[in-house]
Amino acid sequence: MLDFINRIFGRENHSSRNVAKERLRLVLVHDRAGVSPELLQALKAELIQVISNYMEIDEQALEVSLDSSENQVALVANIPVKRMKRRFQTESA
Amino acid sequence: MGEVIVVTSGKGGVGKTTTTANLGAGLASLGSRVCLIDADIGLRNLDVVMGLENRIVYDLVDVTSGNCHFRKALIKDKRFENLFLLPAAQTKDKTAVSPEQMKTLCEEIKDEFDYVIVDCPAGIEQGFRNAIAGANQAVVVTTPEVSAVRDADRIIGLLEKEDLREPKLVINRMRFQMVKHGDMMSIDDIIEILAVDLLGVVPEDELVVVSTNRGEMVVMNNASRSGQAYRNIVRRIKGEEVPMMDLEENSGLFNRLRRMIGLK
């Protein structure tokens, strides 16, 4: 019975139209990153810049990639830290 | 000097050739001088869609390789004296033409026409690069299916990389009853995903098949809904503001009743 009610009220979200839209949204995150590897490169360069304000990192070993699970895409960054800075500089400092 | 518009999609079978033929006939019917180029070398089709297959003497490769001047290779349409077709070669393959040659050719042709429309082959390889080489505008055709929309997204990215910015989208074979029942992506869904400007929406219409069977263009059929959609697209290309068609299918009994008593 509950299932039936759910189906009536929840139908909109499980319609094939919405399933199509959701699947496309996820697949395009990857496609677009693939079309422009420059995007990930630029992101990596900026990440290094920002993080270097706070800690010393191993730039060579830094990895940035997109990871997808069932229903979401995550930006995964693996950044080996060599040393923390005692004083950090921000733009306002 | 005219505009060079490439009609492309990535995925095959979504209606590039049909769209090219209908835009050509539609623009010609409004008085523009139009030249259509079939860039699908080896898989020539625009000629047969337009009913001009028996008139071909020279083709695109004859022109780019210097065998003959483009004017000699152009086929004049049967219905519009200001509509011309440069057919693709059928016996060569896509490497018979280079992007540089296409660019030079488009430059030459656009001096004599208001619109040059290039029918792009499916795919993203050399045929695609040839077809877009001389273009200054792009029309991307898609259908409301995940595969076609995904490929359209890829194509839009590649076009932008080649400096064909702001491509315009045509959504073909739309079935509004299905959208209403939640069984097909809507216009808004597709626009939201692709983030491009919409040029027009062509409803699914059996008359497209009937016209193509006869080598005619549905844009010339005043009674057809898809023809109306193409006529609207043509006017938008010419810079007119044309509101999107009323897209509900007016077939239901209730709708007919409402119309009868003047509610609609």
PDB file of N, CA and C in Angstrom, chain A residues 11-12 14-25 27-28 30-32 34-38, chain B residues 145-147 149-150 153-154 157-158 161 179-186 188-189 192-195:
ATOM      1  N   ARG A  11       5.976   9.581  -8.391  1.00  0.00           N
ATOM      2  CA  ARG A  11       6.094   9.203  -9.793  1.00  0.00           C
ATOM      3  C   ARG A  11       6.973  10.185 -10.577  1.00  0.00           C
ATOM      4  N   GLU A  12       6.737  11.442 -10.317  1.00  0.00           N
ATOM      5  CA  GLU A  12       7.441  12.492 -11.056  1.00  0.00           C
ATOM      6  C   GLU A  12       8.964  12.267 -11.045  1.00  0.00           C
ATOM      7  N   HIS A  14      10.621   9.482 -10.552  1.00  0.00           N
ATOM      8  CA  HIS A  14      11.099   8.234 -11.126  1.00  0.00           C
ATOM      9  C   HIS A  14      10.681   8.071 -12.570  1.00  0.00           C
ATOM     10  N   SER A  15      10.050   9.104 -13.117  1.00  0.00           N
ATOM     11  CA  SER A  15       9.648   9.017 -14.512  1.00  0.00           C
ATOM     12  C   SER A  15      10.905   8.866 -15.359  1.00  0.00           C
ATOM     13  N   SER A  16      10.756   8.209 -16.485  1.00  0.00           N
ATOM     14  CA  SER A  16      11.932   7.971 -17.328  1.00  0.00           C
ATOM     15  C   SER A  16      12.536   9.291 -17.793  1.00  0.00           C
ATOM     16  N   ARG A  17      11.686  10.314 -17.878  1.00  0.00           N
ATOM     17  CA  ARG A  17      12.188  11.639 -18.249  1.00  0.00           C
ATOM     18  C   ARG A  17      13.233  12.123 -17.245  1.00  0.00           C
ATOM     19  N   ASN A  18      12.917  11.989 -15.949  1.00  0.00           N
ATOM     20  CA  ASN A  18      13.854  12.462 -14.928  1.00  0.00           C
ATOM     21  C   ASN A  18      15.078  11.552 -14.789  1.00  0.00           C
ATOM     22  N   VAL A  19      14.850  10.272 -15.008  1.00  0.00           N
ATOM     23  CA  VAL A  19      15.988   9.351 -14.980  1.00  0.00           C
ATOM     24  C   VAL A  19      16.968   9.721 -16.087  1.00  0.00           C
ATOM     25  N   ALA A  20      16.443  10.012 -17.269  1.00  0.00           N
ATOM     26  CA  ALA A  20      17.287  10.391 -18.408  1.00  0.00           C
ATOM     27  C   ALA A  20      18.086  11.649 -18.086  1.00  0.00           C
ATOM     28  N   LYS A  21      17.399  12.624 -17.524  1.00  0.00           N
ATOM     29  CA  LYS A  21      18.032  13.910 -17.226  1.00  0.00           C
ATOM     30  C   LYS A  21      19.171  13.729 -16.212  1.00  0.00           C
ATOM     31  N   GLU A  22      18.897  12.946 -15.186  1.00  0.00           N
ATOM     32  CA  GLU A  22      19.878  12.730 -14.126  1.00  0.00           C
ATOM     33  C   GLU A  22      21.096  11.974 -14.650  1.00  0.00           C
ATOM     34  N   ARG A  23      20.850  10.947 -15.468  1.00  0.00           N
ATOM     35  CA  ARG A  23      21.972  10.177 -16.018  1.00  0.00           C
ATOM     36  C   ARG A  23      22.832  11.056 -16.923  1.00  0.00           C
ATOM     37  N   LEU A  24      22.158  11.893 -17.713  1.00  0.00           N
ATOM     38  CA  LEU A  24      22.905  12.783 -18.606  1.00  0.00           C
ATOM     39  C   LEU A  24      23.762  13.763 -17.819  1.00  0.00           C
ATOM     40  N   ARG A  25      23.176  14.293 -16.756  1.00  0.00           N
ATOM     41  CA  ARG A  25      23.891  15.283 -15.957  1.00  0.00           C
ATOM     42  C   ARG A  25      25.208  14.695 -15.457  1.00  0.00           C
ATOM     43  N   VAL A  27      26.883  11.977 -16.643  1.00  0.00           N
ATOM     44  CA  VAL A  27      27.821  11.557 -17.683  1.00  0.00           C
ATOM     45  C   VAL A  27      28.509  12.776 -18.314  1.00  0.00           C
ATOM     46  N   LEU A  28      27.798  13.908 -18.321  1.00  0.00           N
ATOM     47  CA  LEU A  28      28.379  15.090 -18.953  1.00  0.00           C
ATOM     48  C   LEU A  28      29.466  15.737 -18.100  1.00  0.00           C
ATOM     49  N   HIS A  30      31.783  14.123 -16.660  1.00  0.00           N
ATOM     50  CA  HIS A  30      32.989  13.447 -17.126  1.00  0.00           C
ATOM     51  C   HIS A  30      33.361  13.839 -18.540  1.00  0.00           C
ATOM     52  N   ASP A  31      32.344  13.854 -19.411  1.00  0.00           N
ATOM     53  CA  ASP A  31      32.606  14.203 -20.811  1.00  0.00           C
ATOM     54  C   ASP A  31      33.259  15.570 -20.922  1.00  0.00           C
ATOM     55  N   ARG A  32      32.708  16.527 -20.183  1.00  0.00           N
ATOM     56  CA  ARG A  32      33.223  17.888 -20.323  1.00  0.00           C
ATOM     57  C   ARG A  32      34.645  18.002 -19.773  1.00  0.00           C
ATOM     58  N   GLY A  34      36.734  15.621 -19.878  1.00  0.00           N
ATOM     59  CA  GLY A  34      37.559  14.933 -20.865  1.00  0.00           C
ATOM     60  C   GLY A  34      37.841  15.785 -22.078  1.00  0.00           C
ATOM     61  N   VAL A  35      36.835  16.566 -22.478  1.00  0.00           N
ATOM     62  CA  VAL A  35      37.012  17.416 -23.652  1.00  0.00           C
ATOM     63  C   VAL A  35      38.080  18.468 -23.380  1.00  0.00           C
ATOM     64  N   SER A  36      38.146  18.954 -22.124  1.00  0.00           N
ATOM     65  CA  SER A  36      39.145  19.978 -21.837  1.00  0.00           C
ATOM     66  C   SER A  36      40.025  19.567 -20.655  1.00  0.00           C
ATOM     67  N   PRO A  37      41.074  18.803 -20.931  1.00  0.00           N
ATOM     68  CA  PRO A  37      42.010  18.464 -19.860  1.00  0.00           C
ATOM     69  C   PRO A  37      42.666  19.726 -19.298  1.00  0.00           C
ATOM     70  N   GLU A  38      42.584  20.803 -20.107  1.00  0.00           N
ATOM     71  CA  GLU A  38      43.142  22.084 -19.635  1.00  0.00           C
ATOM     72  C   GLU A  38      42.448  22.528 -18.354  1.00  0.00           C
TER      73      GLU A  38
ATOM     74  N   GLU B 145      16.776  12.300 -26.835  1.00  0.00           N
ATOM     75  CA  GLU B 145      17.261  11.027 -26.301  1.00  0.00           C
ATOM     76  C   GLU B 145      18.630  11.234 -25.670  1.00  0.00           C
ATOM     77  N   VAL B 146      18.954  10.424 -24.668  1.00  0.00           N
ATOM     78  CA  VAL B 146      20.220  10.623 -23.942  1.00  0.00           C
ATOM     79  C   VAL B 146      21.426  10.554 -24.875  1.00  0.00           C
ATOM     80  N   SER B 147      21.407   9.615 -25.820  1.00  0.00           N
ATOM     81  CA  SER B 147      22.569   9.469 -26.703  1.00  0.00           C
ATOM     82  C   SER B 147      22.775  10.715 -27.563  1.00  0.00           C
ATOM     83  N   VAL B 149      21.651  13.788 -27.040  1.00  0.00           N
ATOM     84  CA  VAL B 149      21.965  14.980 -26.248  1.00  0.00           C
ATOM     85  C   VAL B 149      23.422  14.934 -25.780  1.00  0.00           C
ATOM     86  N   ARG B 150      23.872  13.743 -25.406  1.00  0.00           N
ATOM     87  CA  ARG B 150      25.269  13.614 -24.989  1.00  0.00           C
ATOM     88  C   ARG B 150      26.214  13.984 -26.134  1.00  0.00           C
ATOM     89  N   ASP B 153      26.335  17.652 -26.779  1.00  0.00           N
ATOM     90  CA  ASP B 153      27.182  18.350 -25.807  1.00  0.00           C
ATOM     91  C   ASP B 153      28.648  18.300 -26.215  1.00  0.00           C
ATOM     92  N   ARG B 154      29.071  17.132 -26.659  1.00  0.00           N
ATOM     93  CA  ARG B 154      30.442  16.951 -27.118  1.00  0.00           C
ATOM     94  C   ARG B 154      30.739  17.865 -28.304  1.00  0.00           C
ATOM     95  N   GLY B 157      31.119  21.483 -27.401  1.00  0.00           N
ATOM     96  CA  GLY B 157      32.454  21.720 -26.870  1.00  0.00           C
ATOM     97  C   GLY B 157      33.493  21.844 -27.972  1.00  0.00           C
ATOM     98  N   LEU B 158      33.412  20.943 -28.957  1.00  0.00           N
ATOM     99  CA  LEU B 158      34.382  20.972 -30.055  1.00  0.00           C
ATOM    100  C   LEU B 158      34.206  22.211 -30.924  1.00  0.00           C
ATOM    101  N   LYS B 161      35.744  25.159 -29.238  1.00  0.00           N
ATOM    102  CA  LYS B 161      37.192  25.073 -29.363  1.00  0.00           C
ATOM    103  C   LYS B 161      37.668  25.605 -30.709  1.00  0.00           C
ATOM    104  N   VAL B 179       6.302  13.865 -23.353  1.00  0.00           N
ATOM    105  CA  VAL B 179       6.848  14.771 -22.336  1.00  0.00           C
ATOM    106  C   VAL B 179       5.819  14.969 -21.227  1.00  0.00           C
ATOM    107  N   LYS B 180       4.579  15.169 -21.653  1.00  0.00           N
ATOM    108  CA  LYS B 180       3.493  15.391 -20.705  1.00  0.00           C
ATOM    109  C   LYS B 180       3.341  14.214 -19.744  1.00  0.00           C
ATOM    110  N   HIS B 181       3.561  13.017 -20.245  1.00  0.00           N
ATOM    111  CA  HIS B 181       3.433  11.832 -19.400  1.00  0.00           C
ATOM    112  C   HIS B 181       4.717  11.484 -18.657  1.00  0.00           C
ATOM    113  N   GLY B 182       5.721  12.346 -18.763  1.00  0.00           N
ATOM    114  CA  GLY B 182       6.982  12.093 -18.048  1.00  0.00           C
ATOM    115  C   GLY B 182       7.826  11.018 -18.697  1.00  0.00           C
ATOM    116  N   ASP B 183       7.601  10.772 -19.986  1.00  0.00           N
ATOM    117  CA  ASP B 183       8.342   9.703 -20.653  1.00  0.00           C
ATOM    118  C   ASP B 183       9.357  10.214 -21.658  1.00  0.00           C
ATOM    119  N   MET B 184       9.559  11.534 -21.702  1.00  0.00           N
ATOM    120  CA  MET B 184      10.564  12.097 -22.614  1.00  0.00           C
ATOM    121  C   MET B 184      11.064  13.401 -22.026  1.00  0.00           C
ATOM    122  N   MET B 185      12.352  13.695 -22.235  1.00  0.00           N
ATOM    123  CA  MET B 185      12.892  14.956 -21.734  1.00  0.00           C
ATOM    124  C   MET B 185      12.215  16.118 -22.452  1.00  0.00           C
ATOM    125  N   SER B 186      11.971  17.184 -21.708  1.00  0.00           N
ATOM    126  CA  SER B 186      11.296  18.348 -22.277  1.00  0.00           C
ATOM    127  C   SER B 186      12.313  19.287 -22.912  1.00  0.00           C
ATOM    128  N   ASP B 188      12.883  22.322 -21.988  1.00  0.00           N
ATOM    129  CA  ASP B 188      13.610  22.973 -20.894  1.00  0.00           C
ATOM    130  C   ASP B 188      14.680  22.066 -20.298  1.00  0.00           C
ATOM    131  N   ASP B 189      14.366  20.768 -20.167  1.00  0.00           N
ATOM    132  CA  ASP B 189      15.365  19.822 -19.644  1.00  0.00           C
ATOM    133  C   ASP B 189      16.622  19.853 -20.515  1.00  0.00           C
ATOM    134  N   GLU B 192      18.528  23.167 -20.369  1.00  0.00           N
ATOM    135  CA  GLU B 192      19.218  23.295 -19.080  1.00  0.00           C
ATOM    136  C   GLU B 192      20.515  22.488 -19.091  1.00  0.00           C
ATOM    137  N   ILE B 193      20.465  21.292 -19.654  1.00  0.00           N
ATOM    138  CA  ILE B 193      21.640  20.431 -19.684  1.00  0.00           C
ATOM    139  C   ILE B 193      22.712  20.987 -20.617  1.00  0.00           C
ATOM    140  N   LEU B 194      22.301  21.430 -21.791  1.00  0.00           N
ATOM    141  CA  LEU B 194      23.290  21.830 -22.797  1.00  0.00           C
ATOM    142  C   LEU B 194      23.719  23.290 -22.672  1.00  0.00           C
ATOM    143  N   ALA B 195      22.895  24.098 -22.022  1.00  0.00           N
ATOM    144  CA  ALA B 195      23.202  25.523 -21.852  1.00  0.00           C
ATOM    145  C   ALA B 195      23.552  26.211 -23.166  1.00  0.00           C
TER     146      ALA B 195
END
